[in-house]
PDB file of C-alpha atoms in Angstrom:
ATOM      1  CA  MET A   1      58.825  -3.936  39.756  1.00 54.00           C
ATOM      2  CA  GLY A   2      55.875  -6.150  40.564  1.00 51.00           C
ATOM      3  CA  GLY A   3      55.808  -8.404  43.598  1.00 46.00           C
ATOM      4  CA  GLY A   4      58.997  -7.920  45.541  1.00 43.00           C
ATOM      5  CA  GLY A   5      61.435 -10.565  44.383  1.00 44.00           C
ATOM      6  CA  GLY A   6      63.249 -10.030  41.095  1.00 46.00           C
ATOM      7  CA  GLY A   7      63.320  -7.189  38.617  1.00 53.00           C
ATOM      8  CA  ASP A   8      65.270  -4.044  38.005  1.00 79.00           C
ATOM      9  CA  THR A   9      63.602  -1.829  40.627  1.00 84.00           C
ATOM     10  CA  PHE A  10      61.648  -2.196  43.859  1.00 83.00           C
ATOM     11  CA  THR A  11      59.961   0.131  46.345  1.00 86.00           C
ATOM     12  CA  VAL A  12      60.167   0.187  50.138  1.00 86.00           C
ATOM     13  CA  ASP A  13      56.794  -1.576  50.347  1.00 87.00           C
ATOM     14  CA  ASP A  14      58.089  -4.278  47.992  1.00 86.00           C
ATOM     15  CA  ALA A  15      61.105  -4.721  50.256  1.00 88.00           C
ATOM     16  CA  LEU A  16      59.026  -4.846  53.438  1.00 89.00           C
ATOM     17  CA  LEU A  17      56.802  -7.461  51.845  1.00 90.00           C
ATOM     18  CA  THR A  18      59.857  -9.619  51.153  1.00 88.00           C
ATOM     19  CA  LEU A  19      61.501  -8.955  54.531  1.00 87.00           C
ATOM     20  CA  GLY A  20      58.316  -9.826  56.416  1.00 86.00           C
ATOM     21  CA  PHE A  21      57.304  -9.012  59.974  1.00 89.00           C
ATOM     22  CA  GLY A  22      60.070 -10.217  62.257  1.00 88.00           C
ATOM     23  CA  LYS A  23      62.275  -9.358  65.217  1.00 92.00           C
ATOM     24  CA  TYR A  24      63.126  -5.920  63.877  1.00 92.00           C
ATOM     25  CA  GLN A  25      59.460  -4.919  63.674  1.00 92.00           C
ATOM     26  CA  TYR A  26      58.909  -6.171  67.224  1.00 93.00           C
ATOM     27  CA  PHE A  27      61.632  -3.786  68.375  1.00 92.00           C
ATOM     28  CA  VAL A  28      59.969  -0.894  66.532  1.00 92.00           C
ATOM     29  CA  LEU A  29      56.594  -1.895  67.989  1.00 93.00           C
ATOM     30  CA  ALA A  30      58.032  -1.988  71.516  1.00 92.00           C
ATOM     31  CA  TYR A  31      59.366   1.550  71.217  1.00 91.00           C
ATOM     32  CA  ALA A  32      56.119   2.821  69.706  1.00 90.00           C
ATOM     33  CA  ALA A  33      54.148   1.024  72.428  1.00 91.00           C
ATOM     34  CA  LEU A  34      56.170   2.778  75.144  1.00 89.00           C
ATOM     35  CA  ALA A  35      55.370   6.105  73.530  1.00 88.00           C
ATOM     36  CA  TRP A  36      51.675   5.239  73.263  1.00 90.00           C
ATOM     37  CA  ILE A  37      51.562   4.154  76.907  1.00 90.00           C
ATOM     38  CA  SER A  38      53.220   7.444  77.842  1.00 88.00           C
ATOM     39  CA  GLU A  39      50.653   9.449  75.890  1.00 86.00           C
ATOM     40  CA  ALA A  40      47.748   7.516  77.410  1.00 86.00           C
ATOM     41  CA  MET A  41      49.085   8.147  80.915  1.00 87.00           C
ATOM     42  CA  GLU A  42      49.382  11.879  80.314  1.00 85.00           C
ATOM     43  CA  MET A  43      45.789  11.950  79.071  1.00 81.00           C
ATOM     44  CA  MET A  44      44.364   9.710  81.778  1.00 80.00           C
ATOM     45  CA  LEU A  45      45.861  11.714  84.638  1.00 82.00           C
ATOM     46  CA  LEU A  46      43.520  14.578  83.693  1.00 78.00           C
ATOM     47  CA  SER A  47      40.797  12.535  85.355  1.00 75.00           C
ATOM     48  CA  PHE A  48      42.610  12.682  88.686  1.00 80.00           C
ATOM     49  CA  ILE A  49      44.296  16.082  88.803  1.00 83.00           C
ATOM     50  CA  GLY A  50      41.273  18.326  88.306  1.00 80.00           C
ATOM     51  CA  PRO A  51      39.179  17.361  91.349  1.00 80.00           C
ATOM     52  CA  VAL A  52      42.150  17.468  93.743  1.00 84.00           C
ATOM     53  CA  VAL A  53      43.589  20.760  92.478  1.00 86.00           C
ATOM     54  CA  LYS A  54      40.116  22.284  92.605  1.00 83.00           C
ATOM     55  CA  ARG A  55      39.876  21.490  96.296  1.00 84.00           C
ATOM     56  CA  ILE A  56      43.422  22.555  97.211  1.00 87.00           C
ATOM     57  CA  TRP A  57      43.462  25.823  95.259  1.00 88.00           C
ATOM     58  CA  ARG A  58      39.740  26.487  95.764  1.00 88.00           C
ATOM     59  CA  LEU A  59      38.994  26.679  92.064  1.00 84.00           C
ATOM     60  CA  SER A  60      35.608  27.123  90.494  1.00 86.00           C
ATOM     61  CA  ALA A  61      34.126  24.384  88.305  1.00 81.00           C
ATOM     62  CA  LYS A  62      34.967  26.506  85.262  1.00 85.00           C
ATOM     63  CA  GLU A  63      38.607  26.847  86.313  1.00 86.00           C
ATOM     64  CA  GLN A  64      38.843  23.126  86.964  1.00 82.00           C
ATOM     65  CA  SER A  65      37.478  22.258  83.528  1.00 83.00           C
ATOM     66  CA  LEU A  66      40.014  24.602  81.936  1.00 87.00           C
ATOM     67  CA  ILE A  67      42.855  22.382  83.216  1.00 86.00           C
ATOM     68  CA  THR A  68      41.547  19.685  80.885  1.00 84.00           C
ATOM     69  CA  SER A  69      40.538  22.019  78.070  1.00 87.00           C
ATOM     70  CA  VAL A  70      44.003  23.588  77.665  1.00 90.00           C
ATOM     71  CA  VAL A  71      45.499  20.140  77.026  1.00 89.00           C
ATOM     72  CA  PHE A  72      43.161  19.599  74.090  1.00 89.00           C
ATOM     73  CA  ILE A  73      43.807  23.127  72.843  1.00 91.00           C
ATOM     74  CA  GLY A  74      47.505  22.269  72.866  1.00 91.00           C
ATOM     75  CA  MET A  75      46.803  19.018  71.025  1.00 89.00           C
ATOM     76  CA  LEU A  76      44.930  20.964  68.353  1.00 88.00           C
ATOM     77  CA  VAL A  77      48.016  23.125  67.792  1.00 89.00           C
ATOM     78  CA  GLY A  78      50.374  20.148  67.897  1.00 88.00           C
ATOM     79  CA  ALA A  79      48.293  18.022  65.542  1.00 84.00           C
ATOM     80  CA  TYR A  80      48.565  20.656  62.800  1.00 81.00           C
ATOM     81  CA  SER A  81      52.267  21.281  63.445  1.00 85.00           C
ATOM     82  CA  TRP A  82      54.124  18.033  64.102  1.00 86.00           C
ATOM     83  CA  GLY A  83      53.034  16.413  60.840  1.00 83.00           C
ATOM     84  CA  VAL A  84      54.571  19.262  58.854  1.00 84.00           C
ATOM     85  CA  ILE A  85      57.761  19.027  60.928  1.00 87.00           C
ATOM     86  CA  ALA A  86      57.939  15.241  60.506  1.00 86.00           C
ATOM     87  CA  ASP A  87      57.506  15.543  56.737  1.00 85.00           C
ATOM     88  CA  LYS A  88      60.266  18.127  56.551  1.00 85.00           C
ATOM     89  CA  TYR A  89      62.818  16.847  59.071  1.00 87.00           C
ATOM     90  CA  GLY A  90      61.919  13.173  59.373  1.00 87.00           C
ATOM     91  CA  ARG A  91      59.690  10.930  61.469  1.00 89.00           C
ATOM     92  CA  ARG A  92      62.491  10.202  63.915  1.00 87.00           C
ATOM     93  CA  LYS A  93      63.264  13.840  64.665  1.00 87.00           C
ATOM     94  CA  GLY A  94      59.559  14.599  64.744  1.00 86.00           C
ATOM     95  CA  PHE A  95      58.723  12.239  67.580  1.00 86.00           C
ATOM     96  CA  LEU A  96      61.979  13.155  69.382  1.00 87.00           C
ATOM     97  CA  MET A  97      60.771  16.740  69.557  1.00 88.00           C
ATOM     98  CA  THR A  98      57.299  15.669  70.709  1.00 88.00           C
ATOM     99  CA  ALA A  99      58.854  13.460  73.405  1.00 87.00           C
ATOM    100  CA  LEU A 100      61.093  16.301  74.602  1.00 89.00           C
ATOM    101  CA  VAL A 101      58.176  18.727  74.811  1.00 89.00           C
ATOM    102  CA  THR A 102      55.885  16.229  76.563  1.00 87.00           C
ATOM    103  CA  THR A 103      58.544  15.017  79.012  1.00 88.00           C
ATOM    104  CA  ALA A 104      59.827  18.443  80.000  1.00 89.00           C
ATOM    105  CA  ALA A 105      56.416  20.081  80.366  1.00 89.00           C
ATOM    106  CA  GLY A 106      54.913  17.033  82.082  1.00 88.00           C
ATOM    107  CA  PHE A 107      57.666  16.834  84.694  1.00 89.00           C
ATOM    108  CA  MET A 108      57.708  20.591  85.262  1.00 91.00           C
ATOM    109  CA  SER A 109      53.945  20.506  85.848  1.00 89.00           C
ATOM    110  CA  SER A 110      54.579  18.753  89.144  1.00 87.00           C
ATOM    111  CA  PHE A 111      56.375  21.896  90.384  1.00 90.00           C
ATOM    112  CA  SER A 112      53.613  24.316  89.353  1.00 89.00           C
ATOM    113  CA  PRO A 113      53.440  27.015  92.058  1.00 90.00           C
ATOM    114  CA  ASN A 114      50.008  28.262  90.997  1.00 91.00           C
ATOM    115  CA  TYR A 115      47.018  27.699  88.779  1.00 90.00           C
ATOM    116  CA  ALA A 116      48.215  29.859  85.862  1.00 91.00           C
ATOM    117  CA  THR A 117      51.552  28.034  85.639  1.00 92.00           C
ATOM    118  CA  LEU A 118      49.818  24.668  85.673  1.00 91.00           C
ATOM    119  CA  LEU A 119      47.571  25.763  82.812  1.00 91.00           C
ATOM    120  CA  VAL A 120      50.503  26.895  80.669  1.00 93.00           C
ATOM    121  CA  LEU A 121      52.531  23.730  81.281  1.00 91.00           C
ATOM    122  CA  ARG A 122      49.600  21.398  80.653  1.00 90.00           C
ATOM    123  CA  CYS A 123      48.876  23.249  77.405  1.00 92.00           C
ATOM    124  CA  VAL A 124      52.498  22.641  76.354  1.00 92.00           C
ATOM    125  CA  VAL A 125      52.055  18.969  77.255  1.00 90.00           C
ATOM    126  CA  GLY A 126      49.047  18.938  74.939  1.00 90.00           C
ATOM    127  CA  ILE A 127      51.160  20.365  72.118  1.00 91.00           C
ATOM    128  CA  GLY A 128      53.565  17.458  72.561  1.00 89.00           C
ATOM    129  CA  LEU A 129      50.732  14.912  72.719  1.00 88.00           C
ATOM    130  CA  GLY A 130      49.415  16.256  69.415  1.00 87.00           C
ATOM    131  CA  GLY A 131      52.347  14.523  67.718  1.00 85.00           C
ATOM    132  CA  GLY A 132      50.877  11.056  68.301  1.00 83.00           C
ATOM    133  CA  PRO A 133      50.060  10.509  64.601  1.00 83.00           C
ATOM    134  CA  VAL A 134      53.762  10.977  63.771  1.00 87.00           C
ATOM    135  CA  LEU A 135      54.485   7.908  65.864  1.00 86.00           C
ATOM    136  CA  CYS A 136      51.761   5.934  64.088  1.00 87.00           C
ATOM    137  CA  SER A 137      53.197   6.880  60.696  1.00 87.00           C
ATOM    138  CA  TRP A 138      56.708   5.907  61.783  1.00 91.00           C
ATOM    139  CA  LEU A 139      55.528   2.495  63.003  1.00 91.00           C
ATOM    140  CA  LEU A 140      53.426   1.723  59.921  1.00 91.00           C
ATOM    141  CA  GLU A 141      56.290   2.559  57.585  1.00 90.00           C
ATOM    142  CA  PHE A 142      58.214  -0.456  58.940  1.00 92.00           C
ATOM    143  CA  ILE A 143      55.336  -2.931  58.607  1.00 91.00           C
ATOM    144  CA  PRO A 144      54.521  -4.879  55.404  1.00 90.00           C
ATOM    145  CA  PRO A 145      51.341  -3.457  53.791  1.00 89.00           C
ATOM    146  CA  PRO A 146      49.130  -6.585  54.241  1.00 88.00           C
ATOM    147  CA  ASN A 147      49.845  -6.629  58.019  1.00 87.00           C
ATOM    148  CA  ARG A 148      49.302  -2.951  58.807  1.00 89.00           C
ATOM    149  CA  GLY A 149      45.661  -3.247  59.830  1.00 88.00           C
ATOM    150  CA  THR A 150      46.361  -6.072  62.274  1.00 90.00           C
ATOM    151  CA  TRP A 151      49.374  -4.485  63.905  1.00 91.00           C
ATOM    152  CA  MET A 152      47.742  -1.071  64.160  1.00 89.00           C
ATOM    153  CA  VAL A 153      45.007  -2.679  66.263  1.00 89.00           C
ATOM    154  CA  VAL A 154      47.674  -4.358  68.421  1.00 91.00           C
ATOM    155  CA  PHE A 155      49.469  -1.026  68.739  1.00 91.00           C
ATOM    156  CA  GLN A 156      46.280   0.776  69.780  1.00 88.00           C
ATOM    157  CA  ALA A 157      45.811  -1.759  72.588  1.00 89.00           C
ATOM    158  CA  PHE A 158      48.801  -0.237  74.366  1.00 91.00           C
ATOM    159  CA  TRP A 159      46.770   2.939  74.899  1.00 87.00           C
ATOM    160  CA  THR A 160      44.535   0.851  77.142  1.00 87.00           C
ATOM    161  CA  VAL A 161      47.611  -0.516  78.910  1.00 90.00           C
ATOM    162  CA  GLY A 162      48.744   3.042  79.621  1.00 89.00           C
ATOM    163  CA  ALA A 163      45.302   4.116  80.838  1.00 86.00           C
ATOM    164  CA  VAL A 164      45.008   1.141  83.220  1.00 87.00           C
ATOM    165  CA  PHE A 165      48.569   1.665  84.448  1.00 89.00           C
ATOM    166  CA  GLU A 166      47.857   5.347  85.136  1.00 87.00           C
ATOM    167  CA  ALA A 167      44.754   4.420  87.112  1.00 85.00           C
ATOM    168  CA  SER A 168      46.902   1.994  89.111  1.00 86.00           C
ATOM    169  CA  VAL A 169      49.574   4.609  89.783  1.00 87.00           C
ATOM    170  CA  ALA A 170      46.925   7.151  90.808  1.00 86.00           C
ATOM    171  CA  TRP A 171      45.358   4.613  93.165  1.00 85.00           C
ATOM    172  CA  ALA A 172      48.734   4.045  94.834  1.00 86.00           C
ATOM    173  CA  VAL A 173      50.138   7.595  94.758  1.00 86.00           C
ATOM    174  CA  MET A 174      47.291  10.081  95.156  1.00 83.00           C
ATOM    175  CA  PRO A 175      46.035   9.087  98.642  1.00 83.00           C
ATOM    176  CA  THR A 176      49.557   9.207 100.122  1.00 85.00           C
ATOM    177  CA  LEU A 177      51.947  11.365  98.079  1.00 87.00           C
ATOM    178  CA  GLY A 178      49.541  13.698  96.287  1.00 84.00           C
ATOM    179  CA  TRP A 179      48.954  15.049  92.792  1.00 86.00           C
ATOM    180  CA  ARG A 180      52.443  16.482  92.243  1.00 89.00           C
ATOM    181  CA  TRP A 181      54.010  13.042  92.577  1.00 90.00           C
ATOM    182  CA  LEU A 182      51.445  11.625  90.174  1.00 89.00           C
ATOM    183  CA  LEU A 183      52.478  14.196  87.563  1.00 88.00           C
ATOM    184  CA  ALA A 184      56.151  13.361  88.127  1.00 88.00           C
ATOM    185  CA  PHE A 185      55.679   9.580  87.956  1.00 88.00           C
ATOM    186  CA  SER A 186      53.498   9.886  84.842  1.00 87.00           C
ATOM    187  CA  SER A 187      56.371  11.526  82.942  1.00 85.00           C
ATOM    188  CA  ILE A 188      58.759   8.588  83.528  1.00 85.00           C
ATOM    189  CA  PRO A 189      57.750   6.605  80.384  1.00 85.00           C
ATOM    190  CA  SER A 190      58.509   9.714  78.316  1.00 83.00           C
ATOM    191  CA  PHE A 191      62.019   9.741  79.780  1.00 84.00           C
ATOM    192  CA  GLY A 192      62.325   6.142  78.562  1.00 83.00           C
ATOM    193  CA  LEU A 193      61.652   7.324  75.010  1.00 83.00           C
ATOM    194  CA  LEU A 194      64.571   9.736  75.240  1.00 84.00           C
ATOM    195  CA  ILE A 195      66.882   7.068  76.667  1.00 86.00           C
ATOM    196  CA  PHE A 196      66.226   4.597  73.823  1.00 85.00           C
ATOM    197  CA  TYR A 197      65.993   7.235  71.096  1.00 85.00           C
ATOM    198  CA  LEU A 198      69.543   6.626  69.838  1.00 84.00           C
ATOM    199  CA  CYS A 199      68.574   3.043  68.996  1.00 85.00           C
ATOM    200  CA  THR A 200      65.621   4.021  66.826  1.00 88.00           C
ATOM    201  CA  PRO A 201      65.964   4.132  63.013  1.00 90.00           C
ATOM    202  CA  GLU A 202      64.519   6.644  60.591  1.00 91.00           C
ATOM    203  CA  SER A 203      61.653   5.510  58.395  1.00 90.00           C
ATOM    204  CA  PRO A 204      63.082   4.004  55.182  1.00 90.00           C
ATOM    205  CA  ARG A 205      60.037   5.275  53.294  1.00 91.00           C
ATOM    206  CA  TYR A 206      60.680   8.845  54.433  1.00 90.00           C
ATOM    207  CA  LEU A 207      64.348   8.559  53.433  1.00 90.00           C
ATOM    208  CA  CYS A 208      63.446   7.132  50.047  1.00 88.00           C
ATOM    209  CA  LEU A 209      60.843   9.832  49.320  1.00 86.00           C
ATOM    210  CA  ASN A 210      63.453  12.471  50.098  1.00 86.00           C
ATOM    211  CA  GLY A 211      66.069  11.020  47.787  1.00 85.00           C
ATOM    212  CA  LYS A 212      68.212   9.399  50.519  1.00 88.00           C
ATOM    213  CA  ILE A 213      68.280   6.036  48.805  1.00 89.00           C
ATOM    214  CA  LYS A 214      71.587   4.908  50.321  1.00 90.00           C
ATOM    215  CA  GLU A 215      70.426   5.556  53.884  1.00 92.00           C
ATOM    216  CA  ALA A 216      67.132   3.772  53.193  1.00 89.00           C
ATOM    217  CA  MET A 217      68.992   0.746  51.815  1.00 91.00           C
ATOM    218  CA  THR A 218      71.185   0.650  54.932  1.00 91.00           C
ATOM    219  CA  ILE A 219      68.095   0.345  57.126  1.00 92.00           C
ATOM    220  CA  LEU A 220      66.505  -2.258  54.865  1.00 91.00           C
ATOM    221  CA  ASP A 221      69.733  -4.291  54.981  1.00 92.00           C
ATOM    222  CA  ARG A 222      69.672  -4.053  58.789  1.00 92.00           C
ATOM    223  CA  ILE A 223      66.056  -5.266  58.862  1.00 92.00           C
ATOM    224  CA  ALA A 224      66.990  -8.174  56.600  1.00 91.00           C
ATOM    225  CA  LYS A 225      69.901  -9.146  58.844  1.00 92.00           C
ATOM    226  CA  VAL A 226      67.812  -9.084  62.038  1.00 91.00           C
ATOM    227  CA  ASN A 227      64.853 -10.891  60.457  1.00 89.00           C
ATOM    228  CA  GLY A 228      67.060 -13.452  58.722  1.00 87.00           C
ATOM    229  CA  THR A 229      65.784 -12.565  55.259  1.00 88.00           C
ATOM    230  CA  GLU A 230      67.144 -10.817  52.159  1.00 87.00           C
ATOM    231  CA  VAL A 231      66.483  -7.495  50.489  1.00 84.00           C
ATOM    232  CA  PRO A 232      65.044  -7.873  46.951  1.00 85.00           C
ATOM    233  CA  SER A 233      67.523  -7.621  44.118  1.00 83.00           C
ATOM    234  CA  GLY A 234      67.519  -4.524  41.958  1.00 81.00           C
ATOM    235  CA  THR A 235      67.495  -0.775  42.573  1.00 83.00           C
ATOM    236  CA  LEU A 236      65.450   0.872  45.301  1.00 82.00           C
ATOM    237  CA  VAL A 237      63.127   3.631  44.044  1.00 83.00           C
ATOM    238  CA  SER A 238      60.468   5.717  45.768  1.00 76.00           C
ATOM    239  CA  ASP A 239      56.739   5.238  45.283  1.00 66.00           C
ATOM    240  CA  ASP A 240      56.582   8.700  43.736  1.00 60.00           C
ATOM    241  CA  ASP A 241      59.118   7.700  41.112  1.00 56.00           C
ATOM    242  CA  VAL A 242      57.000   4.691  40.209  1.00 54.00           C
ATOM    243  CA  VAL A 243      53.839   6.804  39.935  1.00 51.00           C
ATOM    244  CA  ALA A 244      55.659   9.475  37.963  1.00 49.00           C
ATOM    245  CA  SER A 245      57.049   6.851  35.623  1.00 51.00           C
ATOM    246  CA  ASP A 246      53.594   5.334  35.124  1.00 52.00           C
ATOM    247  CA  GLN A 247      52.167   8.787  34.403  1.00 51.00           C
ATOM    248  CA  ASP A 248      55.161   9.742  32.283  1.00 52.00           C
ATOM    249  CA  SER A 249      55.787  12.823  34.459  1.00 48.00           C
ATOM    250  CA  THR A 250      58.658  14.363  36.404  1.00 47.00           C
ATOM    251  CA  PRO A 251      59.667  12.153  39.400  1.00 44.00           C
ATOM    252  CA  THR A 252      60.588  15.069  41.672  1.00 43.00           C
ATOM    253  CA  LYS A 253      57.392  17.017  41.236  1.00 43.00           C
ATOM    254  CA  ARG A 254      55.502  15.421  44.115  1.00 44.00           C
ATOM    255  CA  HIS A 255      58.493  15.489  46.468  1.00 47.00           C
ATOM    256  CA  LYS A 256      58.245  19.241  46.860  1.00 52.00           C
ATOM    257  CA  GLN A 257      54.555  19.632  47.658  1.00 58.00           C
ATOM    258  CA  GLY A 258      53.943  21.588  50.829  1.00 63.00           C
ATOM    259  CA  ALA A 259      51.551  21.083  53.714  1.00 65.00           C
ATOM    260  CA  LEU A 260      48.924  23.348  52.168  1.00 74.00           C
ATOM    261  CA  THR A 261      49.048  21.411  48.905  1.00 79.00           C
ATOM    262  CA  ALA A 262      48.561  18.150  50.777  1.00 76.00           C
ATOM    263  CA  ILE A 263      45.541  19.531  52.686  1.00 80.00           C
ATOM    264  CA  LEU A 264      43.987  20.877  49.498  1.00 84.00           C
ATOM    265  CA  LYS A 265      44.448  17.476  47.910  1.00 86.00           C
ATOM    266  CA  LEU A 266      42.483  15.880  50.772  1.00 85.00           C
ATOM    267  CA  LEU A 267      39.695  18.362  50.041  1.00 87.00           C
ATOM    268  CA  SER A 268      39.771  17.760  46.294  1.00 88.00           C
ATOM    269  CA  ARG A 269      36.740  16.385  44.484  1.00 88.00           C
ATOM    270  CA  GLU A 270      38.219  12.875  44.431  1.00 89.00           C
ATOM    271  CA  LEU A 271      38.990  12.716  48.170  1.00 91.00           C
ATOM    272  CA  ILE A 272      36.541  15.113  49.843  1.00 92.00           C
ATOM    273  CA  ARG A 273      33.986  12.398  50.637  1.00 93.00           C
ATOM    274  CA  PRO A 274      36.325   9.905  52.402  1.00 93.00           C
ATOM    275  CA  THR A 275      38.140  12.807  54.085  1.00 92.00           C
ATOM    276  CA  LEU A 276      34.956  14.200  55.639  1.00 94.00           C
ATOM    277  CA  LEU A 277      33.783  10.708  56.561  1.00 95.00           C
ATOM    278  CA  LEU A 278      37.028   9.955  58.385  1.00 93.00           C
ATOM    279  CA  TRP A 279      36.912  13.310  60.174  1.00 91.00           C
ATOM    280  CA  VAL A 280      33.351  12.713  61.382  1.00 95.00           C
ATOM    281  CA  VAL A 281      34.129   9.162  62.540  1.00 94.00           C
ATOM    282  CA  PHE A 282      37.299  10.264  64.338  1.00 89.00           C
ATOM    283  CA  PHE A 283      35.484  13.193  65.966  1.00 91.00           C
ATOM    284  CA  GLY A 284      32.709  10.914  67.197  1.00 92.00           C
ATOM    285  CA  ASN A 285      35.189   8.364  68.503  1.00 88.00           C
ATOM    286  CA  SER A 286      37.276  10.966  70.331  1.00 84.00           C
ATOM    287  CA  PHE A 287      34.231  12.792  71.719  1.00 87.00           C
ATOM    288  CA  SER A 288      32.745   9.569  73.094  1.00 85.00           C
ATOM    289  CA  TYR A 289      35.996   8.172  74.483  1.00 81.00           C
ATOM    290  CA  TYR A 290      37.302  11.283  76.215  1.00 79.00           C
ATOM    291  CA  GLY A 291      33.816  12.172  77.395  1.00 79.00           C
ATOM    292  CA  LEU A 292      33.428   8.830  79.145  1.00 76.00           C
ATOM    293  CA  VAL A 293      36.977   8.758  80.520  1.00 72.00           C
ATOM    294  CA  LEU A 294      36.912  12.277  81.918  1.00 71.00           C
ATOM    295  CA  LEU A 295      33.406  11.735  83.293  1.00 71.00           C
ATOM    296  CA  THR A 296      34.525   8.704  85.289  1.00 65.00           C
ATOM    297  CA  THR A 297      36.093  10.667  88.135  1.00 60.00           C
ATOM    298  CA  GLU A 298      33.153  13.056  88.269  1.00 61.00           C
ATOM    299  CA  LEU A 299      30.872  10.096  88.919  1.00 62.00           C
ATOM    300  CA  ASN A 300      33.263   8.705  91.516  1.00 57.00           C
ATOM    301  CA  ALA A 301      33.998  11.906  93.403  1.00 55.00           C
ATOM    302  CA  GLY A 302      30.725  12.120  95.300  1.00 51.00           C
ATOM    303  CA  ARG A 303      29.313  15.041  93.302  1.00 50.00           C
ATOM    304  CA  SER A 304      26.342  13.160  91.934  1.00 47.00           C
ATOM    305  CA  ALA A 305      23.082  15.022  92.405  1.00 50.00           C
ATOM    306  CA  CYS A 306      21.475  11.906  93.896  1.00 48.00           C
ATOM    307  CA  ALA A 307      24.030  11.691  96.727  1.00 46.00           C
ATOM    308  CA  GLY A 308      23.135  13.023 100.170  1.00 45.00           C
ATOM    309  CA  HIS A 309      24.867  16.071 101.680  1.00 43.00           C
ATOM    310  CA  LYS A 310      26.716  13.949 104.215  1.00 44.00           C
ATOM    311  CA  VAL A 311      28.001  11.594 101.538  1.00 42.00           C
ATOM    312  CA  LYS A 312      29.102  14.567  99.434  1.00 41.00           C
ATOM    313  CA  ALA A 313      31.056  16.082 102.292  1.00 36.00           C
ATOM    314  CA  GLU A 314      32.906  12.832 102.865  1.00 39.00           C
ATOM    315  CA  GLU A 315      33.653  11.934  99.262  1.00 39.00           C
ATOM    316  CA  THR A 316      34.389  15.175  97.447  1.00 40.00           C
ATOM    317  CA  GLU A 317      37.834  15.392  99.009  1.00 46.00           C
ATOM    318  CA  ASP A 318      39.134  12.341  97.170  1.00 57.00           C
ATOM    319  CA  VAL A 319      38.226  10.337  94.105  1.00 65.00           C
ATOM    320  CA  ASN A 320      37.321   6.688  94.603  1.00 71.00           C
ATOM    321  CA  TYR A 321      40.443   5.383  92.845  1.00 73.00           C
ATOM    322  CA  LYS A 322      39.440   1.757  93.132  1.00 75.00           C
ATOM    323  CA  ASP A 323      36.227   2.373  91.172  1.00 73.00           C
ATOM    324  CA  VAL A 324      38.061   4.442  88.577  1.00 74.00           C
ATOM    325  CA  PHE A 325      40.593   1.630  88.139  1.00 76.00           C
ATOM    326  CA  ILE A 326      37.818  -0.916  87.625  1.00 77.00           C
ATOM    327  CA  THR A 327      35.972   1.201  85.039  1.00 75.00           C
ATOM    328  CA  THR A 328      39.232   1.961  83.227  1.00 74.00           C
ATOM    329  CA  PHE A 329      40.156  -1.714  83.156  1.00 77.00           C
ATOM    330  CA  ALA A 330      36.702  -2.488  81.718  1.00 75.00           C
TER     331      ALA A 330
END
């Protein structure tokens, strides 16, 4: 159908356009925001753990840097894995598994008896953090198409909230309780995700694309009830069915494409240019952001080459948490 009001058929996007952005979407945003804050905290704490663990366990600079590197190695593995899992088993189950992995490994990191154990557990945390895009997909699939750009920017702001909160926690915890307590406290938001998981719905778009029309309609009806609106009249169909109908092809053909097929499609002649452009932009953004964030503690730990020997001896033991908080807030 066209629009989203009358007609014989309508898609999930048509329904979301009619249902609008209301109380139900605020609930979804709140849950996604908690997850994003949790992920930001787990990433930000890398700035504080390395210098302290290096001093306590007498690590070399190379060994210290590996504590950060293994997290990103884990994220690389997770980023190429969780999307496939979420497409096969659902967005909801996908981010449940990422939350379980991140929470368990993050909390267990605080009990690491040695350097090797810490490396393994932080790598596992990175695998869980690699599932962040699953959360973004889940959130966007509840938001009307015209509003997705705006609310994605709002959603991304919660990363900053998590980073500032982590800097605050580190400022309060590290000088008194130590790095193990910081690791433990930083995993608390992830526990919150598990507690509220039972209240979270599956993406209606995912359900519709996988032929679960009845379940998708149930969620759309729930959104309509909470938002005080009405689901469009007609029969719910998937976007693939609409495309297949327009192309006079088999509706189920695209439902069964695998991960490799999807990747090859991104690298096809039609999409190779925007794909490479997005990859380059995202790489530059990530390289700049993480480079600056992880450099902050190095500049505030008294290891600057222009600092005197006496200053170095006094400041290398602890990071200046107040300065790190201020730069993070900025």
